[in-house]
CSV table of C-alpha atoms in Angstrom, one decimal:
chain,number,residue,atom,x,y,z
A,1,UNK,CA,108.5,114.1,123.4
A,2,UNK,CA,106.5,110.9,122.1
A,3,UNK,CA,107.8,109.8,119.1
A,4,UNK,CA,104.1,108.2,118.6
A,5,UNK,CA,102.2,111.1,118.9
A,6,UNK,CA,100.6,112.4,116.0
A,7,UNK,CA,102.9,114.6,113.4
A,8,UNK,CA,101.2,117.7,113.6
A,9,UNK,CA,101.7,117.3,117.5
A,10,UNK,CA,104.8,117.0,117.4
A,11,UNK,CA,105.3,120.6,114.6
A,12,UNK,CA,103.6,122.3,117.6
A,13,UNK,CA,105.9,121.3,119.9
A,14,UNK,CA,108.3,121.7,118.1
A,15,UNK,CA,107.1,125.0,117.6
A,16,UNK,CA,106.6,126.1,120.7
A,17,UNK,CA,110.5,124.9,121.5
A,18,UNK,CA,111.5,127.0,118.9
A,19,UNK,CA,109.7,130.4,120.1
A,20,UNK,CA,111.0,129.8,123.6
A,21,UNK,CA,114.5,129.4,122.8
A,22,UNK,CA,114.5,132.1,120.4
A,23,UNK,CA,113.3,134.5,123.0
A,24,UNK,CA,116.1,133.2,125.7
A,25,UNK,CA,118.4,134.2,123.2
A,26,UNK,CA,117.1,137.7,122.4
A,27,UNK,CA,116.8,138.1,126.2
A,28,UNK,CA,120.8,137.0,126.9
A,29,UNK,CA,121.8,139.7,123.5
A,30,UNK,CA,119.4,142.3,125.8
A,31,UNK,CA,121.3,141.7,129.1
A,32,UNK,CA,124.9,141.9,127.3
A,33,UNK,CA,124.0,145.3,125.8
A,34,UNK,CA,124.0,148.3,127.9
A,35,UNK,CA,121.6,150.6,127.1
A,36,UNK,CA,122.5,153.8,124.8
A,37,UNK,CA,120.8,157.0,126.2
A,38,UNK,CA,119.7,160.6,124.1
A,39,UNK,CA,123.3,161.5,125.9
A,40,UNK,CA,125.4,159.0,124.1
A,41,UNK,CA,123.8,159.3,121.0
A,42,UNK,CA,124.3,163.1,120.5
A,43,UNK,CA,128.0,162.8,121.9
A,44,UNK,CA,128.8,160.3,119.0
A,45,UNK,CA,126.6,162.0,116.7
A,46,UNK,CA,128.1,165.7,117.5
A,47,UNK,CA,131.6,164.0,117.1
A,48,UNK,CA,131.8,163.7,113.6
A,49,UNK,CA,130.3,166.9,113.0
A,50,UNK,CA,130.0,169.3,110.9
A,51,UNK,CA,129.4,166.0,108.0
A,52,UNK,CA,128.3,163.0,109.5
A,53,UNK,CA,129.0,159.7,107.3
A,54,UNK,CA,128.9,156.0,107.4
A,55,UNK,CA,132.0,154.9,109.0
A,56,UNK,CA,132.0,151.9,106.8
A,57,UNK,CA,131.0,153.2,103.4
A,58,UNK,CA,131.1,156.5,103.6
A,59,UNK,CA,127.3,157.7,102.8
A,60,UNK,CA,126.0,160.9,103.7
A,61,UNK,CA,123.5,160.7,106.2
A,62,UNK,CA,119.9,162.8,104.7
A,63,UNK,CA,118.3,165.2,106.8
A,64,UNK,CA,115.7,163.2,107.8
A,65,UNK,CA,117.9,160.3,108.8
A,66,UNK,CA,119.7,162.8,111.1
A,67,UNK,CA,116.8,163.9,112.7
A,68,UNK,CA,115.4,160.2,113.0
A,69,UNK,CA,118.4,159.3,114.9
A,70,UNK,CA,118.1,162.4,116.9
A,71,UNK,CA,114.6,161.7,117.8
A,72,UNK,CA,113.2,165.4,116.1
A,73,UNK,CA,110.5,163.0,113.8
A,74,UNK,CA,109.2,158.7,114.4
A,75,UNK,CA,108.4,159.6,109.9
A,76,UNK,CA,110.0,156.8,108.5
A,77,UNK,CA,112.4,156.7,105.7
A,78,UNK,CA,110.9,155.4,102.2
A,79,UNK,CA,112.7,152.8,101.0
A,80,UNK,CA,114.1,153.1,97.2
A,81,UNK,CA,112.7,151.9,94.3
A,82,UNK,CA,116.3,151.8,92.7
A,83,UNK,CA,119.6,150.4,94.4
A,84,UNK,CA,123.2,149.8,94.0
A,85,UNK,CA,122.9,146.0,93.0
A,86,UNK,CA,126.6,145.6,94.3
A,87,UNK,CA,125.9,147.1,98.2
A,88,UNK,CA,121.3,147.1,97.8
A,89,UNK,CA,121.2,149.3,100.5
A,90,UNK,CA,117.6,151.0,100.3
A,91,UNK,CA,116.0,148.2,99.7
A,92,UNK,CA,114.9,148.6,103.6
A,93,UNK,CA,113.7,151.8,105.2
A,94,UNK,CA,116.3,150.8,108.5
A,95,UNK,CA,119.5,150.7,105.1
A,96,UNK,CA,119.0,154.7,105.2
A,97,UNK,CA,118.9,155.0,108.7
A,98,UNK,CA,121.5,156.0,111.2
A,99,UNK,CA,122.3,153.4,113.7
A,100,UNK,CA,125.2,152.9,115.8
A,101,UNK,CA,127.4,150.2,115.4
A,102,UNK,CA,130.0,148.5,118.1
A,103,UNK,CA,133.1,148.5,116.4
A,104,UNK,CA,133.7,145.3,118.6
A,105,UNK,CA,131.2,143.5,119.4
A,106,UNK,CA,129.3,143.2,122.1
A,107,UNK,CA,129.7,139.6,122.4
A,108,UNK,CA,133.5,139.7,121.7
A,109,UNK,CA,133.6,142.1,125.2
A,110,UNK,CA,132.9,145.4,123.2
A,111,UNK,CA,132.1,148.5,125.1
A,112,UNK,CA,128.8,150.7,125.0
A,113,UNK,CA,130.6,154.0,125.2
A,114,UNK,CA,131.8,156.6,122.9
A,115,UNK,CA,135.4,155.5,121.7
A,116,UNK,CA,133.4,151.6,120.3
A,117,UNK,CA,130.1,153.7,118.9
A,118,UNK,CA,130.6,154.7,115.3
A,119,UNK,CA,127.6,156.3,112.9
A,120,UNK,CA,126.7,153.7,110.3
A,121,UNK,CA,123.7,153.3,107.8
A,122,UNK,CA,121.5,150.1,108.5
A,123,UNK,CA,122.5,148.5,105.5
A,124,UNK,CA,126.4,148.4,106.7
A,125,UNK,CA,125.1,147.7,110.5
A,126,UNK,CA,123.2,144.9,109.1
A,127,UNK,CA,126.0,143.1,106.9
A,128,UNK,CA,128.6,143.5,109.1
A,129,UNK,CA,127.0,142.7,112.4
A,130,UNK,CA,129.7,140.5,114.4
A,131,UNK,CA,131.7,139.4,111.4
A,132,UNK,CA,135.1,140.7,111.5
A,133,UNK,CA,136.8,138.5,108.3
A,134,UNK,CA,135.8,137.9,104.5
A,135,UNK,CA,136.2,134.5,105.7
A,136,UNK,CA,133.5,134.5,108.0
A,137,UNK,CA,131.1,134.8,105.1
A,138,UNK,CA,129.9,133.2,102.6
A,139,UNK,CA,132.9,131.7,99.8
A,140,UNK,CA,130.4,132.0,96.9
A,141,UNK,CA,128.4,135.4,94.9
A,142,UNK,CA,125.0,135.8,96.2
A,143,UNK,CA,124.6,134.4,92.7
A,144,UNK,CA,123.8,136.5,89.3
A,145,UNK,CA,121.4,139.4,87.5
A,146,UNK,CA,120.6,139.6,84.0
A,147,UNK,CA,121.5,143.2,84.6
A,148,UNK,CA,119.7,145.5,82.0
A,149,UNK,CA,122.9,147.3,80.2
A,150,UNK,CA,126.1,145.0,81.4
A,151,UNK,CA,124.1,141.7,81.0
A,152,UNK,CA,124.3,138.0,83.1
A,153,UNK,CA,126.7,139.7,85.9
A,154,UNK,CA,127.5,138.2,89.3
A,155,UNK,CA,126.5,140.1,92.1
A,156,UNK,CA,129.0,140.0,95.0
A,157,UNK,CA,127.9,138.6,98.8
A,158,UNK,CA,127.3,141.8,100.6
A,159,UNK,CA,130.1,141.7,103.0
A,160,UNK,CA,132.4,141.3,100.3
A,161,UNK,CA,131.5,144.8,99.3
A,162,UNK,CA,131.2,146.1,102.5
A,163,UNK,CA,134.8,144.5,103.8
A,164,UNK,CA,137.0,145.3,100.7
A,165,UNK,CA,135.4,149.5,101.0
A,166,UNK,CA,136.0,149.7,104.8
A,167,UNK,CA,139.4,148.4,105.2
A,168,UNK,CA,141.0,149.7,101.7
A,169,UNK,CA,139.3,153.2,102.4
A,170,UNK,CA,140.7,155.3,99.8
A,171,UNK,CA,139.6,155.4,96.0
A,172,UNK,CA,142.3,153.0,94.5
A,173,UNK,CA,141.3,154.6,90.7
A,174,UNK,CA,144.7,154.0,88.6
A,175,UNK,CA,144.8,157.6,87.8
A,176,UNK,CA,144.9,158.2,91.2
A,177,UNK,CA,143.1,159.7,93.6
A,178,UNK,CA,142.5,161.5,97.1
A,179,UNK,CA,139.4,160.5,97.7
A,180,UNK,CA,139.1,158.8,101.7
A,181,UNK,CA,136.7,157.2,103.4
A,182,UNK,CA,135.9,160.0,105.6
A,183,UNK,CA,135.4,162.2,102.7
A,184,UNK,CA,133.8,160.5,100.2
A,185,UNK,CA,130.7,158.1,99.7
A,186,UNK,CA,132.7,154.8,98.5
A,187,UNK,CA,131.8,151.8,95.9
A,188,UNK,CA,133.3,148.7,95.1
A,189,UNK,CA,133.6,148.1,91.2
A,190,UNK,CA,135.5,145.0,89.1
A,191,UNK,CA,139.3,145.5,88.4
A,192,UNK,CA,138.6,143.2,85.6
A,193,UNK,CA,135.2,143.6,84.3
A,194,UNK,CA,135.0,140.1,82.4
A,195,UNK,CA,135.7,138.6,85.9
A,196,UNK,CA,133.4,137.8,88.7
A,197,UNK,CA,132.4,140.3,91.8
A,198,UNK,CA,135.1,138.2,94.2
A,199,UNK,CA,137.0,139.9,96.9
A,200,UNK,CA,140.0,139.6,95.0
A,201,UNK,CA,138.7,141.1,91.7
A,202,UNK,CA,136.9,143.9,93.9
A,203,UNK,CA,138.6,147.4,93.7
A,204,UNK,CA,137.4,150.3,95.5
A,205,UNK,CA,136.5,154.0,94.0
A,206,UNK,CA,134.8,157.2,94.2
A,207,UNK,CA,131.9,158.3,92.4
A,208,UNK,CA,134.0,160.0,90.2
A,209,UNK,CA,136.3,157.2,89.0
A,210,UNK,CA,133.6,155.2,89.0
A,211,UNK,CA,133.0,153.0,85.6
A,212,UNK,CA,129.7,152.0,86.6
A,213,UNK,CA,128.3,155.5,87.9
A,214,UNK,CA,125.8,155.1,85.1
A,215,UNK,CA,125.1,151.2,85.5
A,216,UNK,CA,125.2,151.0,89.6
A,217,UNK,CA,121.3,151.4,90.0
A,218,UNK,CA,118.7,148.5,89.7
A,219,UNK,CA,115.2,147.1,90.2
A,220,UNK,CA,115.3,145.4,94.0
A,221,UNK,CA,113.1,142.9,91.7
A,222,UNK,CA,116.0,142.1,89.4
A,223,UNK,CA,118.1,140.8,93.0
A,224,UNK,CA,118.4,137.2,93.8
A,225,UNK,CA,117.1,136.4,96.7
């Protein structure tokens, strides 16, 4: 590359460097992934009948997310015009879809077959992708929301959420509670409401125990980000 030649020369370039590596990378993610056929899909889909559920946060597929997945309809999902401003899922019309999701990852020598494939929506598939730790994410909120009943609140990074309600998996209400992940449709909520959205100040619970049942559901506008 000419360090002389004129700037906007060398943007194109730069450009065009750009496009090609990004489609050498999409082509080596292609050739690590085996493909998943109608076959696959119904055998992991069928599995967890008669209710099928995100694996990582328990939602309850809709009909037409089931038959989406299936391949019954190509109509699309509409996105929501409110979401949970702790886990925004719905923001999307992919966060209400059914998508399949290597438990390990392909590129840590994950399998394409049955016993790795769990059900999860696109808003879990999405956050978790190959991150394995609360340490692999971000060490900071996603920053705050002048929310319309609780205030200036933090709003926690998204695999905080999704992290703390996979691997506790049970409703951890004081009262206590049965709720599971397999079950039940799970949220993460403060255990000390004056303190911010952090992993370590992040509980999990049901929708029954849940504080903020009534507060939970937000303008995508009011988000950061």
């Amino acid at each position: 590359m000419d360090p002389q030649a004129p700037q906007d020369e060398l943007n194109q370039i730069a450009r065009r460097l750009t496009s090609f590596a990004w489609r050498d990378i999409k082509a080596r993610r292609a050739a690590g992934r085996e493909r998943i056929d109608n076959g696959l899909r119904n055998a992991v889909w069928f599995k967890n009948d008669p209710v099928q559920r995100c694996y990582l946060c328990g939602y309850k597929f809709c009909p037409q997310a089931r038959d989406l997945f299936l391949r019954r309809t190509k109509d699309p999902i509409e996105p929501h015009k409110l979401v949970d401003f702790t886990r925004p899922r719905g923001i999307k019309s992919r966060h209400l879809r059914v998508e399949l999701d290597h438990v390990i990852p392909v590129a840590e020598g994950g399998a394409t077959d049955e016993d790795n494939l769990k059900l999860a929506c696109g808003w879990c598939n999405v956050v978790k992708s190959s991150l394995w730790s609360v340490y692999d994410a971000k060490a900071w909120s996603s920053g705050v929301i002048n929310h319309p009943s609780l205030g200036v609140i933090s709003v926690p990074q998204p695999f905080w959420t999704l992290r703390v309600v996979a691997t506790r998996a049970r409703c951890e209400a004081p009262v206590g509670c049965g709720a599971r992940l397999t079950s039940h449709e799970l949220f993460a909520a403060p255990r000390n409401i004056a303190g911010a959205l952090t992993p370590t100040n992040l509980m999990v619970v049901c929708r029954e125990h849940d504080l903020w049942a009534g507060h939970r559901l937000v303008s995508p506008r009011l988000l950061p980000g």
